[in-house]
Amino acid sequence: MMNFTPKSEIEARTYRFQRRLSEQGLNGAIILLNSDMFYFTGTVQNAVLYIPADGEPLLMVKKSLSRAQQESPLKNIISIKTPKEIAGIIAAANNTSPTKIGMELDVLPVNLYNTYKKMFPNAEFSDISPAIKETRAIKSPYEIELIRDALGVIDKAFLAVPSFLHEGMFEIEVAALFEAEMRKRGYSNCCKMRAFNQDLFFGNLCTGNSGAYPSFFDGPVGGMGVSPSQPQGAGWKKINRNEVIYIDYTCVIQGYTGDQTRIFCIGELAPKLVKAYEDALLIESEILKAMKPGMSAEEPYLLSAKLAEELGYKDCFMGYKDDRVKFIGHGIGLELDEWPILAKGLTTPIVPGMTFALEPKFVFPEGAIGTESSFVMTEEGPELLSVTPNGITYIK
């Protein structure tokens, strides 16, 4: 069943964004990235969206016009045959050609940027990405419910793990079965990330020492992957008894992402790993107690790093030795790396409506262990969105 974004949602998002356009002194913004396109229109097509600082947005569609008209509540949706029409259409719709235009310069390829400079030779272009990120960071009740739905689906997948996990399976085999549990419940697409070349498929499954295998991915845990072309996540390692089975997955429902990590073991884990898991839960608890609306995004990380060092985990907190990362959490929504990023040096205030995943983890030569759950900041503090209980699930 197709669920379309309500008109009231699109209008509220557009209004908030237009206020930022006016604050920056821009005539309007040209939107091209699919994530932003969906956020402001409710559809993802081969199209160009122009949002003026005042007035109705204009969606110019090359393919598919009929689907855009079916899915988007925007009033002005028109067909174009070639990008050469765009400048004239925008000028006609606004009675003048814009001279100050915002674009998504954090993701826009240089060649495409140069094409638009030629289209609008008298215009000055500015980076509108921070304004988009700020607008998208505050989730509406509608968006928060979609993230809850995604976490409900991932919960069902985690609950199914004991029914198919057994000794001797390949990691990639377990990953496929786990992913199938989500796909049949509506996992809609691959997990989107805004950062350049930070590809992520559904998630990450590592067992035993593969959890210590480093990766290009900007996260605490890498994994061998199935080939050097995709060097992360589940690989061809067989699962053994008495080793940590680390399952860190996203789930995307109606475009919105939930993120969660839970730990399994066939047999028993070594006391060292059990203690590390308990300490990860302790760090999570202390962060949640400290988090208040308006606090800086770096404060949760600084607190977590201090606690990890005091507990004796300096070299294995959020990665192993040289492969450690300097964050403890990240925003979630239409992308996996939305604001706020809970990282050293970032001073973005964490305000009500922001949704984020919190992930204190440790990596040892014998495996990765820890937790990750998703939250929303409220006026009273963080509210848990994940429904899967924490705790190591043992399978005999």
Tab-separated table of N, CA and C in Angstrom, residues 195-313:
chain	number	residue	atom	x	y	z
A	195	ALA	N	27.064	11.941	3.113
A	195	ALA	CA	28.516	12.054	3.010
A	195	ALA	C	29.024	11.338	1.755
A	196	PHE	N	29.991	11.950	1.103
A	196	PHE	CA	30.526	11.428	-0.152
A	196	PHE	C	31.189	10.064	0.056
A	197	ASN	N	30.788	9.099	-0.768
A	197	ASN	CA	31.365	7.751	-0.792
A	197	ASN	C	31.155	6.952	0.493
A	198	GLN	N	30.244	7.385	1.359
A	198	GLN	CA	29.944	6.604	2.557
A	198	GLN	C	28.762	5.672	2.267
A	199	ASP	N	29.032	4.673	1.443
A	199	ASP	CA	27.992	3.728	1.058
A	199	ASP	C	27.638	2.811	2.226
A	200	LEU	N	26.362	2.555	2.380
A	200	LEU	CA	25.898	1.550	3.332
A	200	LEU	C	24.710	0.860	2.699
A	201	PHE	N	24.710	-0.479	2.755
A	201	PHE	CA	23.573	-1.194	2.189
A	201	PHE	C	22.475	-1.239	3.243
A	202	PHE	N	22.178	-2.371	3.824
A	202	PHE	CA	21.168	-2.442	4.875
A	202	PHE	C	21.795	-2.217	6.244
A	203	GLY	N	22.998	-2.768	6.448
A	203	GLY	CA	23.625	-2.662	7.757
A	203	GLY	C	24.871	-3.510	7.825
A	204	ASN	N	25.195	-3.959	9.023
A	204	ASN	CA	26.483	-4.579	9.270
A	204	ASN	C	26.316	-5.765	10.218
A	205	LEU	N	26.837	-6.915	9.807
A	205	LEU	CA	26.831	-8.103	10.657
A	205	LEU	C	28.251	-8.650	10.701
A	206	CYS	N	28.826	-8.720	11.910
A	206	CYS	CA	30.177	-9.230	12.104
A	206	CYS	C	30.171	-10.255	13.228
A	207	THR	N	31.043	-11.245	13.128
A	207	THR	CA	31.131	-12.262	14.176
A	207	THR	C	32.582	-12.482	14.571
A	208	GLY	N	32.798	-12.615	15.881
A	208	GLY	CA	34.151	-12.872	16.352
A	208	GLY	C	35.129	-11.836	15.846
A	209	ASN	N	36.310	-12.292	15.397
A	209	ASN	CA	37.371	-11.359	15.035
A	209	ASN	C	37.102	-10.550	13.772
A	210	SER	N	36.061	-10.898	13.013
A	210	SER	CA	35.743	-10.062	11.849
A	210	SER	C	35.239	-8.691	12.287
A	211	GLY	N	34.744	-8.596	13.536
A	211	GLY	CA	34.307	-7.311	14.054
A	211	GLY	C	35.445	-6.335	14.267
A	212	ALA	N	36.671	-6.840	14.314
A	212	ALA	CA	37.847	-5.985	14.470
A	212	ALA	C	38.491	-5.661	13.133
A	213	TYR	N	37.937	-6.174	12.046
A	213	TYR	CA	38.490	-5.945	10.722
A	213	TYR	C	38.171	-4.511	10.300
A	214	PRO	N	39.177	-3.674	10.002
A	214	PRO	CA	38.903	-2.256	9.723
A	214	PRO	C	38.246	-2.035	8.369
A	215	SER	N	37.633	-0.870	8.224
A	215	SER	CA	36.908	-0.536	7.007
A	215	SER	C	37.036	0.953	6.733
A	216	PHE	N	36.791	1.348	5.468
A	216	PHE	CA	36.745	2.767	5.101
A	216	PHE	C	35.569	3.477	5.752
A	217	PHE	N	34.536	2.732	6.097
A	217	PHE	CA	33.285	3.334	6.556
A	217	PHE	C	33.498	4.110	7.853
A	218	ASP	N	32.903	5.279	7.936
A	218	ASP	CA	33.095	6.147	9.095
A	218	ASP	C	32.199	5.699	10.250
A	219	GLY	N	32.528	4.535	10.781
A	219	GLY	CA	31.813	3.979	11.915
A	219	GLY	C	32.779	3.190	12.770
A	220	PRO	N	32.377	2.796	13.975
A	220	PRO	CA	33.299	2.101	14.872
A	220	PRO	C	33.650	0.685	14.445
A	221	VAL	N	32.760	0.035	13.680
A	221	VAL	CA	32.948	-1.373	13.320
A	221	VAL	C	32.993	-1.501	11.803
A	222	GLY	N	33.943	-2.278	11.305
A	222	GLY	CA	34.096	-2.448	9.866
A	222	GLY	C	33.484	-3.737	9.370
A	223	GLY	N	34.264	-4.825	9.430
A	223	GLY	CA	33.818	-6.096	8.867
A	223	GLY	C	34.532	-6.378	7.568
A	224	MET	N	34.663	-7.667	7.240
A	224	MET	CA	35.436	-8.063	6.053
A	224	MET	C	34.713	-7.758	4.750
A	225	GLY	N	33.391	-7.881	4.731
A	225	GLY	CA	32.659	-7.784	3.478
A	225	GLY	C	32.882	-9.018	2.626
A	226	VAL	N	32.216	-9.076	1.483
A	226	VAL	CA	32.327	-10.251	0.613
A	226	VAL	C	33.415	-10.097	-0.443
A	227	SER	N	33.921	-8.861	-0.637
A	227	SER	CA	34.996	-8.654	-1.605
A	227	SER	C	35.627	-7.293	-1.345
A	228	PRO	N	36.828	-7.050	-1.890
A	228	PRO	CA	37.455	-5.733	-1.733
A	228	PRO	C	36.640	-4.598	-2.346
A	229	SER	N	35.711	-4.908	-3.237
A	229	SER	CA	34.892	-3.864	-3.849
A	229	SER	C	33.855	-3.309	-2.878
A	230	GLN	N	33.520	-4.078	-1.857
A	230	GLN	CA	32.567	-3.641	-0.834
A	230	GLN	C	33.117	-4.102	0.514
A	231	PRO	N	34.161	-3.416	1.003
A	231	PRO	CA	34.925	-3.936	2.138
A	231	PRO	C	34.350	-3.576	3.505
A	232	GLN	N	33.144	-4.042	3.759
A	232	GLN	CA	32.539	-3.817	5.063
A	232	GLN	C	31.410	-4.811	5.269
A	233	GLY	N	31.054	-5.019	6.537
A	233	GLY	CA	29.903	-5.839	6.852
A	233	GLY	C	30.148	-7.329	6.729
A	234	ALA	N	29.054	-8.062	6.557
A	234	ALA	CA	29.095	-9.522	6.537
A	234	ALA	C	29.964	-10.046	5.408
A	235	GLY	N	30.696	-11.130	5.709
A	235	GLY	CA	31.557	-11.749	4.715
A	235	GLY	C	31.416	-13.256	4.727
A	236	TRP	N	32.519	-13.926	4.345
A	236	TRP	CA	32.487	-15.376	4.184
A	236	TRP	C	32.973	-16.121	5.433
A	237	LYS	N	33.130	-15.432	6.530
A	237	LYS	CA	33.538	-16.094	7.762
A	237	LYS	C	32.405	-16.969	8.296
A	238	LYS	N	32.779	-18.153	8.800
A	238	LYS	CA	31.783	-19.023	9.428
A	238	LYS	C	31.604	-18.638	10.896
A	239	ILE	N	30.394	-18.814	11.379
A	239	ILE	CA	30.061	-18.443	12.751
A	239	ILE	C	30.393	-19.597	13.688
A	240	ASN	N	31.104	-19.261	14.755
A	240	ASN	CA	31.529	-20.265	15.734
A	240	ASN	C	30.792	-20.099	17.060
A	241	ARG	N	30.911	-21.113	17.882
A	241	ARG	CA	30.357	-21.033	19.231
A	241	ARG	C	31.199	-20.077	20.082
A	242	ASN	N	30.561	-19.519	21.073
A	242	ASN	CA	31.226	-18.722	22.111
A	242	ASN	C	31.939	-17.480	21.570
A	243	GLU	N	31.427	-16.919	20.482
A	243	GLU	CA	31.963	-15.672	19.974
A	243	GLU	C	30.835	-14.659	19.820
A	244	VAL	N	31.197	-13.389	19.849
A	244	VAL	CA	30.188	-12.339	19.764
A	244	VAL	C	29.641	-12.250	18.336
A	245	ILE	N	28.328	-12.137	18.236
A	245	ILE	CA	27.641	-11.934	16.957
A	245	ILE	C	27.012	-10.543	17.017
A	246	TYR	N	27.589	-9.652	16.258
A	246	TYR	CA	27.257	-8.228	16.298
A	246	TYR	C	26.362	-7.900	15.099
A	247	ILE	N	25.142	-7.451	15.367
A	247	ILE	CA	24.194	-7.144	14.289
A	247	ILE	C	23.769	-5.680	14.422
A	248	ASP	N	24.207	-4.856	13.480
A	248	ASP	CA	23.934	-3.414	13.473
A	248	ASP	C	23.252	-3.090	12.158
A	249	TYR	N	21.945	-2.796	12.220
A	249	TYR	CA	21.186	-2.605	10.988
A	249	TYR	C	20.304	-1.364	11.033
A	250	THR	N	20.093	-0.824	9.853
A	250	THR	CA	19.077	0.196	9.658
A	250	THR	C	17.819	-0.468	9.117
A	251	CYS	N	16.724	0.257	9.228
A	251	CYS	CA	15.503	-0.136	8.529
A	251	CYS	C	14.857	1.141	8.024
A	252	VAL	N	14.475	1.144	6.765
A	252	VAL	CA	13.886	2.326	6.143
A	252	VAL	C	12.441	2.021	5.774
A	253	ILE	N	11.512	2.741	6.379
A	253	ILE	CA	10.087	2.597	6.092
A	253	ILE	C	9.543	3.948	5.644
A	254	GLN	N	8.917	3.972	4.462
A	254	GLN	CA	8.394	5.214	3.892
A	254	GLN	C	9.484	6.291	3.840
A	255	GLY	N	10.731	5.851	3.615
A	255	GLY	CA	11.844	6.777	3.473
A	255	GLY	C	12.584	7.090	4.756
A	256	TYR	N	12.015	6.760	5.926
A	256	TYR	CA	12.608	7.162	7.204
A	256	TYR	C	13.331	6.007	7.880
A	257	THR	N	14.477	6.351	8.480
A	257	THR	CA	15.452	5.362	8.929
A	257	THR	C	15.459	5.199	10.441
A	258	GLY	N	15.357	3.947	10.885
A	258	GLY	CA	15.662	3.586	12.259
A	258	GLY	C	17.004	2.862	12.269
A	259	ASP	N	17.730	2.941	13.383
A	259	ASP	CA	19.070	2.354	13.450
A	259	ASP	C	19.234	1.674	14.806
A	260	GLN	N	19.772	0.443	14.786
A	260	GLN	CA	19.819	-0.322	16.028
A	260	GLN	C	20.889	-1.409	15.967
A	261	THR	N	21.527	-1.672	17.097
A	261	THR	CA	22.490	-2.762	17.229
A	261	THR	C	22.095	-3.644	18.406
A	262	ARG	N	22.131	-4.956	18.187
A	262	ARG	CA	21.908	-5.896	19.274
A	262	ARG	C	22.933	-7.025	19.144
A	263	ILE	N	23.199	-7.716	20.257
A	263	ILE	CA	24.274	-8.698	20.352
A	263	ILE	C	23.709	-10.092	20.608
A	264	PHE	N	24.288	-11.077	19.892
A	264	PHE	CA	23.884	-12.481	20.035
A	264	PHE	C	25.120	-13.336	20.260
A	265	CYS	N	24.904	-14.543	20.758
A	265	CYS	CA	25.998	-15.488	20.944
A	265	CYS	C	25.440	-16.901	20.964
A	266	ILE	N	26.102	-17.799	20.232
A	266	ILE	CA	25.782	-19.231	20.324
A	266	ILE	C	26.723	-19.815	21.372
A	267	GLY	N	26.190	-20.127	22.528
A	267	GLY	CA	27.028	-20.610	23.623
A	267	GLY	C	27.165	-19.565	24.703
A	268	GLU	N	28.418	-19.237	25.075
A	268	GLU	CA	28.676	-18.260	26.131
A	268	GLU	C	29.793	-17.316	25.703
A	269	LEU	N	29.701	-16.073	26.133
A	269	LEU	CA	30.756	-15.097	25.847
A	269	LEU	C	31.773	-15.048	26.972
A	270	ALA	N	32.990	-14.685	26.627
A	270	ALA	CA	34.043	-14.512	27.625
A	270	ALA	C	33.654	-13.388	28.580
A	271	PRO	N	34.003	-13.516	29.861
A	271	PRO	CA	33.679	-12.478	30.847
A	271	PRO	C	34.124	-11.079	30.430
A	272	LYS	N	35.270	-10.973	29.768
A	272	LYS	CA	35.763	-9.663	29.311
A	272	LYS	C	34.745	-8.979	28.400
A	273	LEU	N	34.149	-9.740	27.470
A	273	LEU	CA	33.189	-9.164	26.534
A	273	LEU	C	31.874	-8.852	27.226
A	274	VAL	N	31.465	-9.700	28.149
A	274	VAL	CA	30.234	-9.438	28.908
A	274	VAL	C	30.381	-8.148	29.706
A	275	LYS	N	31.536	-7.980	30.353
A	275	LYS	CA	31.785	-6.762	31.128
A	275	LYS	C	31.784	-5.535	30.212
A	276	ALA	N	32.392	-5.651	29.045
A	276	ALA	CA	32.415	-4.530	28.102
A	276	ALA	C	31.000	-4.165	27.667
A	277	TYR	N	30.165	-5.168	27.455
A	277	TYR	CA	28.782	-4.893	27.064
A	277	TYR	C	28.055	-4.142	28.176
A	278	GLU	N	28.232	-4.590	29.396
A	278	GLU	CA	27.599	-3.915	30.535
A	278	GLU	C	28.104	-2.480	30.668
A	279	ASP	N	29.369	-2.267	30.384
A	279	ASP	CA	29.918	-0.917	30.455
A	279	ASP	C	29.388	-0.034	29.321
A	280	ALA	N	29.139	-0.625	28.168
A	280	ALA	CA	28.513	0.142	27.075
A	280	ALA	C	27.118	0.613	27.492
A	281	LEU	N	26.370	-0.263	28.149
A	281	LEU	CA	25.048	0.130	28.646
A	281	LEU	C	25.163	1.221	29.705
A	282	LEU	N	26.191	1.136	30.540
A	282	LEU	CA	26.423	2.160	31.555
A	282	LEU	C	26.698	3.510	30.903
A	283	ILE	N	27.546	3.527	29.891
A	283	ILE	CA	27.854	4.775	29.189
A	283	ILE	C	26.592	5.342	28.546
A	284	GLU	N	25.813	4.482	27.914
A	284	GLU	CA	24.550	4.935	27.317
A	284	GLU	C	23.660	5.578	28.379
A	285	SER	N	23.527	4.918	29.523
A	285	SER	CA	22.673	5.424	30.594
A	285	SER	C	23.145	6.782	31.101
A	286	GLU	N	24.458	6.939	31.271
A	286	GLU	CA	24.999	8.204	31.778
A	286	GLU	C	24.805	9.330	30.758
A	287	ILE	N	24.955	9.019	29.490
A	287	ILE	CA	24.731	10.029	28.453
A	287	ILE	C	23.276	10.477	28.463
A	288	LEU	N	22.361	9.521	28.523
A	288	LEU	CA	20.938	9.854	28.489
A	288	LEU	C	20.533	10.683	29.698
A	289	LYS	N	21.118	10.395	30.843
A	289	LYS	CA	20.815	11.188	32.038
A	289	LYS	C	21.317	12.619	31.892
A	290	ALA	N	22.434	12.781	31.195
A	290	ALA	CA	23.046	14.105	31.053
A	290	ALA	C	22.421	14.943	29.944
A	291	MET	N	21.822	14.303	28.952
A	291	MET	CA	21.318	15.030	27.790
A	291	MET	C	20.077	15.847	28.125
A	292	LYS	N	20.146	17.132	27.805
A	292	LYS	CA	19.036	18.054	28.005
A	292	LYS	C	18.852	18.885	26.737
A	293	PRO	N	17.637	19.355	26.481
A	293	PRO	CA	17.441	20.198	25.294
A	293	PRO	C	18.363	21.409	25.304
A	294	GLY	N	18.990	21.675	24.179
A	294	GLY	CA	19.863	22.827	24.044
A	294	GLY	C	21.328	22.535	24.268
A	295	MET	N	21.660	21.332	24.771
A	295	MET	CA	23.073	21.038	25.002
A	295	MET	C	23.807	20.876	23.677
A	296	SER	N	25.092	21.149	23.685
A	296	SER	CA	25.915	21.053	22.487
A	296	SER	C	26.041	19.608	22.025
A	297	ALA	N	26.115	19.412	20.714
A	297	ALA	CA	26.199	18.066	20.156
A	297	ALA	C	27.491	17.349	20.520
A	298	GLU	N	28.524	18.075	20.902
A	298	GLU	CA	29.772	17.402	21.253
A	298	GLU	C	29.783	16.894	22.697
A	299	GLU	N	28.915	17.431	23.549
A	299	GLU	CA	28.955	17.068	24.961
A	299	GLU	C	28.713	15.581	25.218
A	300	PRO	N	27.743	14.929	24.547
A	300	PRO	CA	27.590	13.484	24.772
A	300	PRO	C	28.846	12.701	24.404
A	301	TYR	N	29.524	13.113	23.313
A	301	TYR	CA	30.754	12.405	22.952
A	301	TYR	C	31.842	12.618	23.997
A	302	LEU	N	32.050	13.854	24.411
A	302	LEU	CA	33.100	14.140	25.388
A	302	LEU	C	32.857	13.378	26.692
A	303	LEU	N	31.591	13.297	27.114
A	303	LEU	CA	31.262	12.528	28.319
A	303	LEU	C	31.551	11.052	28.106
A	304	SER	N	31.160	10.520	26.954
A	304	SER	CA	31.361	9.090	26.692
A	304	SER	C	32.844	8.744	26.628
A	305	ALA	N	33.642	9.601	25.985
A	305	ALA	CA	35.079	9.341	25.888
A	305	ALA	C	35.729	9.369	27.272
A	306	LYS	N	35.300	10.286	28.128
A	306	LYS	CA	35.823	10.376	29.498
A	306	LYS	C	35.483	9.109	30.282
A	307	LEU	N	34.227	8.672	30.182
A	307	LEU	CA	33.812	7.463	30.899
A	307	LEU	C	34.552	6.237	30.381
A	308	ALA	N	34.690	6.139	29.051
A	308	ALA	CA	35.373	4.980	28.473
A	308	ALA	C	36.823	4.908	28.949
A	309	GLU	N	37.491	6.053	29.015
A	309	GLU	CA	38.880	6.062	29.483
A	309	GLU	C	38.959	5.677	30.959
A	310	GLU	N	38.033	6.196	31.767
A	310	GLU	CA	38.021	5.855	33.192
A	310	GLU	C	37.772	4.362	33.413
A	311	LEU	N	37.016	3.749	32.522
A	311	LEU	CA	36.704	2.320	32.634
A	311	LEU	C	37.793	1.433	32.031
A	312	GLY	N	38.810	2.059	31.425
A	312	GLY	CA	39.932	1.300	30.895
A	312	GLY	C	39.821	0.905	29.441
A	313	TYR	N	38.991	1.637	28.662
A	313	TYR	CA	38.760	1.258	27.272
A	313	TYR	C	39.300	2.287	26.274
